CSV table of C-alpha atoms and ligand atoms in Angstrom, one decimal:
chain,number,residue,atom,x,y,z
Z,1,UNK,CA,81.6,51.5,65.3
Z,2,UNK,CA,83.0,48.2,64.9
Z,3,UNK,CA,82.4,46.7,61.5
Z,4,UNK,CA,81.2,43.6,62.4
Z,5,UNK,CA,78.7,45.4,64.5
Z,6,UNK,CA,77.6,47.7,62.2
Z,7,UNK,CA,77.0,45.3,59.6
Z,8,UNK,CA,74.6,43.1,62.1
Z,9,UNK,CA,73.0,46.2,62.9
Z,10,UNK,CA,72.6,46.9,59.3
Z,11,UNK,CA,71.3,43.1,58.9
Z,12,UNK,CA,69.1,44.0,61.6
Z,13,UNK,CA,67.6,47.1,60.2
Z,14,UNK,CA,66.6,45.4,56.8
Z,15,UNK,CA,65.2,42.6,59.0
Z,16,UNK,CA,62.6,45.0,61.2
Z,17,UNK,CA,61.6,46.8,58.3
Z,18,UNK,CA,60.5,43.8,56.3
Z,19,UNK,CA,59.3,41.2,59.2
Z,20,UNK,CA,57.2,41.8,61.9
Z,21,UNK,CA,57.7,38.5,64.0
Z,22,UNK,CA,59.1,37.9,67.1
Z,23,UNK,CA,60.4,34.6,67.6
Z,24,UNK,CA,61.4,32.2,70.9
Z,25,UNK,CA,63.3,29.5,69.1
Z,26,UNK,CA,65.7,29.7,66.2
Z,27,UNK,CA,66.5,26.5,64.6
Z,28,UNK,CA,69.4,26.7,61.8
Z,29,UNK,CA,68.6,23.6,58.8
Z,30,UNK,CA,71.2,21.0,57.9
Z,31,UNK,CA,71.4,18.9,55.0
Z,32,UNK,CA,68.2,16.9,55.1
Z,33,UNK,CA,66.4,19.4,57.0
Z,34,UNK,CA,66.1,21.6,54.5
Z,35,UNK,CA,62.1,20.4,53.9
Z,36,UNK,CA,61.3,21.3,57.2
Z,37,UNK,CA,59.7,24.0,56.4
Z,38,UNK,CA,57.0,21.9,55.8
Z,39,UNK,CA,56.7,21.2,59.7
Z,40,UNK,CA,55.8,25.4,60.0
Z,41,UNK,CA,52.7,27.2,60.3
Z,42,UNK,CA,54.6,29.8,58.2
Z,43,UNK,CA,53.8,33.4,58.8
Z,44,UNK,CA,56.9,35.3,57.0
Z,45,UNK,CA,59.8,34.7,54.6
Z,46,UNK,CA,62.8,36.7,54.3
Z,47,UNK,CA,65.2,35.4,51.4
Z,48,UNK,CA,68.7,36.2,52.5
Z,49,UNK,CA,69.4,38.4,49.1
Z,50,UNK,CA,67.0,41.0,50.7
Z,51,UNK,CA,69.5,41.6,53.8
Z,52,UNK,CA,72.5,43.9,53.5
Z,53,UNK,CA,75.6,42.0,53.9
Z,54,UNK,CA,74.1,38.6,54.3
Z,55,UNK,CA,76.5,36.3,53.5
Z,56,UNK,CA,74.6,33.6,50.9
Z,57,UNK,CA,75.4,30.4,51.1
Z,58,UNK,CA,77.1,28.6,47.6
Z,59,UNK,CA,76.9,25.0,48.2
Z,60,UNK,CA,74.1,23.0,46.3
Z,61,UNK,CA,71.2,21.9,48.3
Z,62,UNK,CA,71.2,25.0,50.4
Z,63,UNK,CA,68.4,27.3,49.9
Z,64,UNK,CA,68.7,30.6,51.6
Z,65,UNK,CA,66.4,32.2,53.4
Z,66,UNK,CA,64.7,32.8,57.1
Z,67,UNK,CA,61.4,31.5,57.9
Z,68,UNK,CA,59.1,31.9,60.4
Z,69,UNK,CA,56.1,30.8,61.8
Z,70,UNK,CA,54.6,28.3,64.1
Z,71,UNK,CA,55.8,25.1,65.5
Z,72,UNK,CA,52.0,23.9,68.0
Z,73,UNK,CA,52.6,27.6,69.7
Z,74,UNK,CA,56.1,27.9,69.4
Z,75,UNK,CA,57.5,31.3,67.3
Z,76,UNK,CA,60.2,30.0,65.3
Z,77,UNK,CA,63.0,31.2,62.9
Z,78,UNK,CA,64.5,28.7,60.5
Z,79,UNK,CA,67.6,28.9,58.5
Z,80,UNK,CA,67.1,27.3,55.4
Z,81,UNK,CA,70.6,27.6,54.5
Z,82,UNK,CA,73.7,28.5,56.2
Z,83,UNK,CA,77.1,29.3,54.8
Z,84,UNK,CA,80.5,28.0,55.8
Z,85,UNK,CA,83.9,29.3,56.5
Z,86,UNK,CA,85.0,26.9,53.5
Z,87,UNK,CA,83.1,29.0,51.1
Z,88,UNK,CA,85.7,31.8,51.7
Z,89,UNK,CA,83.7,34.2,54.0
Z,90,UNK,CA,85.1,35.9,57.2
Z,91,UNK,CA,84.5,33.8,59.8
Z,92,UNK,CA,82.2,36.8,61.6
Z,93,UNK,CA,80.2,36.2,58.4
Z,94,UNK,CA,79.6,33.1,59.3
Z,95,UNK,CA,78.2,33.6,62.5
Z,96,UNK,CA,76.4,36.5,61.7
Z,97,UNK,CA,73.2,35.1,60.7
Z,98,UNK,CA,73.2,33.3,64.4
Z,99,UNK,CA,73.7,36.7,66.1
Z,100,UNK,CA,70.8,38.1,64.2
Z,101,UNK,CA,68.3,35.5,65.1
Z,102,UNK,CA,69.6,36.8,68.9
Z,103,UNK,CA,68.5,40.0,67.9
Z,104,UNK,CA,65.2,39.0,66.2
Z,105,UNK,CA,64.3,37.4,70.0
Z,106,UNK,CA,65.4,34.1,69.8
Z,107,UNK,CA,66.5,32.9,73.4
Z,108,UNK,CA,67.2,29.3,72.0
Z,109,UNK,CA,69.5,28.0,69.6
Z,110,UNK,CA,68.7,24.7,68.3
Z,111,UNK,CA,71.7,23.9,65.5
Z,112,UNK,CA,71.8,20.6,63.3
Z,113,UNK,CA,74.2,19.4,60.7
Z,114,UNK,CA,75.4,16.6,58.7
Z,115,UNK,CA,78.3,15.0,60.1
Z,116,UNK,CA,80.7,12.0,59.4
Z,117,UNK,CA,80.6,9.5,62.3
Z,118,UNK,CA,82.8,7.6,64.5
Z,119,UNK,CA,81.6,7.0,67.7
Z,120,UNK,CA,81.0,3.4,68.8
Z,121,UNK,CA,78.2,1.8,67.2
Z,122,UNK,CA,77.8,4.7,64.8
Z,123,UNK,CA,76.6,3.9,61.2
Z,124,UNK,CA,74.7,6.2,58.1
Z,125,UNK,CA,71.8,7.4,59.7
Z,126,UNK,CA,72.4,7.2,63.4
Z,127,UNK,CA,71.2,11.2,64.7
Z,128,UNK,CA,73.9,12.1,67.8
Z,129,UNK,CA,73.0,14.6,70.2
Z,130,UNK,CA,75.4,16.9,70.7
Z,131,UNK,CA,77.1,17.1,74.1
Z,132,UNK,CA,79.9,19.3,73.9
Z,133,UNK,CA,82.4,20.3,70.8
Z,134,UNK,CA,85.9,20.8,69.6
Z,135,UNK,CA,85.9,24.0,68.1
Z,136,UNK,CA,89.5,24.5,68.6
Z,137,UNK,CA,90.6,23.6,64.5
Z,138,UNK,CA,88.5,26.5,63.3
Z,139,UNK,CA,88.9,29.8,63.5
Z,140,UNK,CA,87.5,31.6,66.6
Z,141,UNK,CA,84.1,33.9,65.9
Z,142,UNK,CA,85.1,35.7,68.6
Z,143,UNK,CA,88.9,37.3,67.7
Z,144,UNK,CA,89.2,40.8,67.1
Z,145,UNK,CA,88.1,43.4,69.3
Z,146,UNK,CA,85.1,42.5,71.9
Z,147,UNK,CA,82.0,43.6,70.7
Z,148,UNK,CA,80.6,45.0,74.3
Z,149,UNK,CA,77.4,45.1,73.1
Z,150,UNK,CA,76.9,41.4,72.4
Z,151,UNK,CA,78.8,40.1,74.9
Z,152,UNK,CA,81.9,39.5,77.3
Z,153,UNK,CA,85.4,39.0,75.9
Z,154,UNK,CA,85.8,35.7,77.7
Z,155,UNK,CA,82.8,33.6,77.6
Z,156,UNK,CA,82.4,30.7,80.1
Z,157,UNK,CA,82.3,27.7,77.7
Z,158,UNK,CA,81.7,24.8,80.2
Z,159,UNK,CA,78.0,24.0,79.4
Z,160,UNK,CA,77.5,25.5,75.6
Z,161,UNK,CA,75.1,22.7,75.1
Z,162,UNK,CA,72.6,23.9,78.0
Z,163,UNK,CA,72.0,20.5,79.8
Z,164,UNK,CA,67.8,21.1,80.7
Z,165,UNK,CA,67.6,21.3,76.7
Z,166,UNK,CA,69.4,18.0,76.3
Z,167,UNK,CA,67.5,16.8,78.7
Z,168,UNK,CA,64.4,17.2,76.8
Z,169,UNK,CA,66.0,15.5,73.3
Z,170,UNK,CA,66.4,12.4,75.2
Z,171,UNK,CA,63.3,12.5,76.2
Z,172,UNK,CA,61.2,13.3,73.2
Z,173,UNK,CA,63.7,10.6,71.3
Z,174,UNK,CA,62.5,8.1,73.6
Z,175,UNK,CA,58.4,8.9,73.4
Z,176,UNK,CA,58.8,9.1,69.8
Z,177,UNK,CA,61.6,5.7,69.9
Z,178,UNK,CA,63.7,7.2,68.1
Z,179,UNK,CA,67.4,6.0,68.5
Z,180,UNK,CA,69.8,8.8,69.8
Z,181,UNK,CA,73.3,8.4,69.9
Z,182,UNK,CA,75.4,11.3,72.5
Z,183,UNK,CA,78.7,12.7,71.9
Z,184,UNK,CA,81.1,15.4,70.8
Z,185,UNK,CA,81.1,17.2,67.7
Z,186,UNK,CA,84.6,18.6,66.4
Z,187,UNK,CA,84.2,21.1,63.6
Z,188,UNK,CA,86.8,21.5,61.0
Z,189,UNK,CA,87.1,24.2,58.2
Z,190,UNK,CA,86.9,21.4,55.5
Z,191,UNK,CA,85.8,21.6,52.7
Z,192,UNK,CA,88.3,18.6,52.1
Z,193,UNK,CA,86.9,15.7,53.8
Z,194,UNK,CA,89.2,14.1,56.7
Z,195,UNK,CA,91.9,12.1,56.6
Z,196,UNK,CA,91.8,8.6,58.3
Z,197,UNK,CA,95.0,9.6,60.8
Z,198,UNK,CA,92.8,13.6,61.6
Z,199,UNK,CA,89.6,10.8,62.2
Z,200,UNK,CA,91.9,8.7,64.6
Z,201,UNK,CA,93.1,12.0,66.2
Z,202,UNK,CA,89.6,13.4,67.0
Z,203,UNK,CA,88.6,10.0,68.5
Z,204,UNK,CA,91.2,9.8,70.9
Z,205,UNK,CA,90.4,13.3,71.9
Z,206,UNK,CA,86.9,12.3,72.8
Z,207,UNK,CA,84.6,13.3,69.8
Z,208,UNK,CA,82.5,10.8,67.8
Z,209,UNK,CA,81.6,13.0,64.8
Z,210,UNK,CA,82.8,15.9,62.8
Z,211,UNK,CA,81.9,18.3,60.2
Z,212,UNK,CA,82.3,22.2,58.9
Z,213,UNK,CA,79.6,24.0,60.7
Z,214,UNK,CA,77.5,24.1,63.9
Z,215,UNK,CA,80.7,24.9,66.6
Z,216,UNK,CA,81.3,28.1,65.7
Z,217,UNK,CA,77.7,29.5,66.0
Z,218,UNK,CA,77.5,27.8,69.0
Z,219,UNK,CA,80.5,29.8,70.2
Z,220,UNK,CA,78.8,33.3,69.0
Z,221,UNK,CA,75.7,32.4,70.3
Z,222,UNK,CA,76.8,31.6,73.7
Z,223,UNK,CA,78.8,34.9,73.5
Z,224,UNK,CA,75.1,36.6,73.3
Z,225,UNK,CA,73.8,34.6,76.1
Z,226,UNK,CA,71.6,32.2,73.9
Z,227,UNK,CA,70.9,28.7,75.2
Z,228,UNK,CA,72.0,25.9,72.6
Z,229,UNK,CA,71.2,22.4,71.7
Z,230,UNK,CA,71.9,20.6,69.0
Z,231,UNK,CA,71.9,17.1,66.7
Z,232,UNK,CA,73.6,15.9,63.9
Z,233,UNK,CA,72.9,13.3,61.5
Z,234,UNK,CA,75.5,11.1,60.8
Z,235,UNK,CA,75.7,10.9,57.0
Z,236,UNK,CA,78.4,8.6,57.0
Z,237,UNK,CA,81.2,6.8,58.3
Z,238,UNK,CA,84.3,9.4,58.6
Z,239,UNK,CA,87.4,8.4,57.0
Z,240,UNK,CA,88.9,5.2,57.5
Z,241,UNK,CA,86.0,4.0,59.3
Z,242,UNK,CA,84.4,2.5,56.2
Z,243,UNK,CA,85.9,1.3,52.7
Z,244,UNK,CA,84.0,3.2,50.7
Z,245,UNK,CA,85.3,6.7,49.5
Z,246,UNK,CA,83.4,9.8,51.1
Z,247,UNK,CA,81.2,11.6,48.7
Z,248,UNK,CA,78.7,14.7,48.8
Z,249,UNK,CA,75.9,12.8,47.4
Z,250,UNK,CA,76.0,9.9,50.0
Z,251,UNK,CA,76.1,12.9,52.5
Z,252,UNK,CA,72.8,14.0,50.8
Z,253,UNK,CA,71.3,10.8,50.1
Z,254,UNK,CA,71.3,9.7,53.8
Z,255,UNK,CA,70.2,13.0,54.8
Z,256,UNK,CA,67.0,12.2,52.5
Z,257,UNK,CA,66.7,8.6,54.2
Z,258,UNK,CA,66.3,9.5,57.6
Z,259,UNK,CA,64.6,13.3,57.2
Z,260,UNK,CA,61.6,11.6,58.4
Z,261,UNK,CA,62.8,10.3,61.8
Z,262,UNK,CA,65.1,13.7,61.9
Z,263,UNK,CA,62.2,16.0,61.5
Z,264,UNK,CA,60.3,14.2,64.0
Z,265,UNK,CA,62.9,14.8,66.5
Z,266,UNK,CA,63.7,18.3,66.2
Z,267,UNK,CA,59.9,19.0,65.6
Z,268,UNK,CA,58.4,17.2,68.6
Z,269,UNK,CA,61.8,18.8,70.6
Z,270,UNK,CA,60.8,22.2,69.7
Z,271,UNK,CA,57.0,21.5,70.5
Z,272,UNK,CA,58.5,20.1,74.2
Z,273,UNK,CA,60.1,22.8,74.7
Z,274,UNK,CA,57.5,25.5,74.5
Z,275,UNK,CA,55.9,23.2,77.2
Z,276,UNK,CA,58.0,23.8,79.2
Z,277,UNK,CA,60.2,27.2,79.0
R,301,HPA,N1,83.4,14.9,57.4
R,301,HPA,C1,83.2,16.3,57.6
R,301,HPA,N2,82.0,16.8,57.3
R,301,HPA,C2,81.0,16.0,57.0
R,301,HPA,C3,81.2,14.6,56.8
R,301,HPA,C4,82.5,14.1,57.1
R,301,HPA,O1,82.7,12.8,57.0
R,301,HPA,N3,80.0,14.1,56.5
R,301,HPA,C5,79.1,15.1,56.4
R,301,HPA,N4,79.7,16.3,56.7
């Protein structure tokens, strides 16, 4: 069998012995989503140390574990905690808590992230619903041989952000008046922050934010057929878009500011959506 596939199904084994939930949505935490927990009727928890092969994640302010429970009626599976290619794993590591949550049931893939801004009218705090991304300075999920099972070996990759689910953020951000900025999300592989010339580059190639996670589990999940949204919160200015050197903590510390307003969104979105799915 192919060993990336073996060790999902192995992941998948240790996750149907322990948990018996099946849930619609899966939602994976950035930073300053980590409390959102809080917002779910929780029924389960599975800490990632009690999954074979799970890769766990090493960066402070990431817990690790799945949780799940109820947001209004909607079963739900949160990361609290994801890893990045940074950290040193394969990148099929990386991905392979997204293609579990596939397996679990999820049909919906709602992914968020911290992210350094440069859109027009971005500043610390603005949330940016992702559009489409630039994937294409990370390393593909999806090299090495197909895994059949999951999915074809060239994936249509014209609407990864499905557009009904958009949709709906907009929507939900303006009942609740919440501001939403729109654009495209370029993943690096940090974890070196950008330079003010990469920053420049990404803009004139049409993104207004960037970070080291949430494209490549977009690209895995679409592979599996899962329909994806997602939002960022834009920490900070990227590189040469403000005067002040880019640090971890500021990532964190505006994360903390606008949790609140974040929380709502993706909360409210979720609650929308099991409306109307
Ligand atoms: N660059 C990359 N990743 C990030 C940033 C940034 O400026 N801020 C938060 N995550």
């Amino acid at each position: 069998m192919n060993p990336v596939y073996e060790k999902l199904m192995n992941a998948y084994d240790c996750y149907k012995e322990k948990i018996d939930f099946k849930p619609e949505v899966a939602l994976v935490l950035g930073s300053g989503l980590g409390g959102f927990a809080d917002e779910v009727d929780v029924k389960a928890v599975l800490p990632y140390e009690d999954i074979e092969g799970f890769p766990i994640s090493t960066v402070l302010g990431h817990a690790g574990r799945f949780v799940f429970g109820y947001i209004g009626e909607v079963p739900v599976v949160l990361m609290q905690g994801r890893v990045h290619f940074y950290e040193g794993y394969d990148i099929t590591d990386v991905v392979m808590p997204a293609r579990l949550m596939k397996l679990m049931g999820a049909k919906i893939l709602f992914l968020t992230n911290a992210a350094g801004g440069f859109g027009d009218g971005f500043h610390p705090g603005t949330l940016m619903m992702i559009t489409d991304h630039i994937a294409c300075f990370a390393p593909n999920p999806l090299v090495g041989p197909n895994i059949e099972e999951l999915g074809t070996r060239f994936p249509d990759m014209s609407h990864i952000y499905d557009p009904k689910l958009q949709q709906v953020i907009r929507e939900v951000a303006g009942r609740e008046k919440i501001e939403l900025e729109e654009g495209v999300y370029a993943q690096l592989t940090g974890p070196s922050f950008e330079t003010p010339a990469e920053i420049r580059m990404l803009k004139a190639a049409g993104a207004s934010a960037c970070g080291m996670s949430t494209a490549v589990e977009a690209i895995a999940a679409n592979h599996m057929g899962m329909r994806i949204c997602g939002i960022s919160c834009i920490t900070n200015l990227a590189a040469g878009f403000s005067s002040e050197r880019l640090t971890h903590a500021e990532v964190q510390q505006t994360a903390d500011r606008v949790s609140e307003k974040f929380r709502r969104l993706v909360r409210e979105t979720i609650k929308e959506i099991g409306k109307t799915q």
